[in-house]
Amino acid sequence: MKYFLALVAVLVVALGVAGVVYGEADDSPGLQLLGAVLVIGAVAIGVRLVRRSR
């Protein structure tokens, strides 16, 4: 289960980065914000996973 959540976090980071890049190209601040929120949320999940495993 731990590895599945880590994989999901990595995929969400990739999706968020893609949203920020596409939002920049399309000049869409809303899409950039959603991408940034996805990245921040995925990083928070990753940190929580690492802290729980200790």
PDB file of C-alpha atoms in Angstrom:
ATOM      1  CA  MET A   1       0.000   0.000   0.000  1.00  0.00           C
ATOM      2  CA  LYS A   2       2.886   2.346   0.810  1.00  0.00           C
ATOM      3  CA  TYR A   3       4.407   1.876  -2.650  1.00  0.00           C
ATOM      4  CA  PHE A   4       1.055   2.439  -4.329  1.00  0.00           C
ATOM      5  CA  LEU A   5       0.606   5.770  -2.540  1.00  0.00           C
ATOM      6  CA  ALA A   6       4.144   6.789  -3.470  1.00  0.00           C
ATOM      7  CA  LEU A   7       3.440   5.949  -7.119  1.00  0.00           C
ATOM      8  CA  VAL A   8       0.214   7.956  -7.023  1.00  0.00           C
ATOM      9  CA  ALA A   9       2.079  10.913  -5.500  1.00  0.00           C
ATOM     10  CA  VAL A  10       4.684  10.802  -8.285  1.00  0.00           C
ATOM     11  CA  LEU A  11       1.968  10.643 -10.947  1.00  0.00           C
ATOM     12  CA  VAL A  12       0.124  13.579  -9.390  1.00  0.00           C
ATOM     13  CA  VAL A  13       3.354  15.614  -9.355  1.00  0.00           C
ATOM     14  CA  ALA A  14       3.851  14.834 -13.050  1.00  0.00           C
ATOM     15  CA  LEU A  15       0.250  15.815 -13.801  1.00  0.00           C
ATOM     16  CA  GLY A  16       0.642  19.042 -11.826  1.00  0.00           C
ATOM     17  CA  VAL A  17       3.848  19.978 -13.610  1.00  0.00           C
ATOM     18  CA  ALA A  18       2.182  19.292 -16.954  1.00  0.00           C
ATOM     19  CA  GLY A  19      -0.728  21.514 -15.914  1.00  0.00           C
ATOM     20  CA  VAL A  20       1.600  24.362 -14.976  1.00  0.00           C
ATOM     21  CA  VAL A  21       3.518  24.058 -18.248  1.00  0.00           C
ATOM     22  CA  TYR A  22       0.378  23.818 -20.379  1.00  0.00           C
ATOM     23  CA  GLY A  23      -1.237  26.668 -18.454  1.00  0.00           C
ATOM     24  CA  GLU A  24       1.806  28.828 -19.121  1.00  0.00           C
ATOM     25  CA  ALA A  25       1.678  28.079 -22.843  1.00  0.00           C
ATOM     26  CA  ASP A  26      -2.074  28.718 -22.997  1.00  0.00           C
ATOM     27  CA  ASP A  27      -1.861  31.774 -20.680  1.00  0.00           C
ATOM     28  CA  SER A  28      -4.322  30.236 -18.231  1.00  0.00           C
ATOM     29  CA  PRO A  29      -3.726  31.283 -14.611  1.00  0.00           C
ATOM     30  CA  GLY A  30      -6.433  28.919 -13.330  1.00  0.00           C
ATOM     31  CA  LEU A  31      -4.746  25.873 -14.825  1.00  0.00           C
ATOM     32  CA  GLN A  32      -1.404  26.989 -13.414  1.00  0.00           C
ATOM     33  CA  LEU A  33      -2.957  27.317  -9.970  1.00  0.00           C
ATOM     34  CA  LEU A  34      -4.522  23.856 -10.171  1.00  0.00           C
ATOM     35  CA  GLY A  35      -1.183  22.401 -11.252  1.00  0.00           C
ATOM     36  CA  ALA A  36       0.618  24.093  -8.379  1.00  0.00           C
ATOM     37  CA  VAL A  37      -1.989  22.855  -5.879  1.00  0.00           C
ATOM     38  CA  LEU A  38      -1.589  19.311  -7.210  1.00  0.00           C
ATOM     39  CA  VAL A  39       2.200  19.469  -6.856  1.00  0.00           C
ATOM     40  CA  ILE A  40       2.038  20.898  -3.331  1.00  0.00           C
ATOM     41  CA  GLY A  41      -0.516  18.299  -2.263  1.00  0.00           C
ATOM     42  CA  ALA A  42       1.503  15.427  -3.696  1.00  0.00           C
ATOM     43  CA  VAL A  43       4.671  16.654  -1.985  1.00  0.00           C
ATOM     44  CA  ALA A  44       2.772  16.848   1.304  1.00  0.00           C
ATOM     45  CA  ILE A  45       1.573  13.256   0.854  1.00  0.00           C
ATOM     46  CA  GLY A  46       5.142  12.165   0.063  1.00  0.00           C
ATOM     47  CA  VAL A  47       6.513  13.856   3.163  1.00  0.00           C
ATOM     48  CA  ARG A  48       3.811  12.247   5.280  1.00  0.00           C
ATOM     49  CA  LEU A  49       4.652   8.821   3.862  1.00  0.00           C
ATOM     50  CA  VAL A  50       8.340   9.257   4.633  1.00  0.00           C
ATOM     51  CA  ARG A  51       7.670  10.479   8.174  1.00  0.00           C
ATOM     52  CA  ARG A  52       5.304   7.565   8.913  1.00  0.00           C
ATOM     53  CA  SER A  53       7.760   4.950   7.675  1.00  0.00           C
ATOM     54  CA  ARG A  54      10.371   5.895  10.295  1.00  0.00           C
TER      55      ARG A  54
END
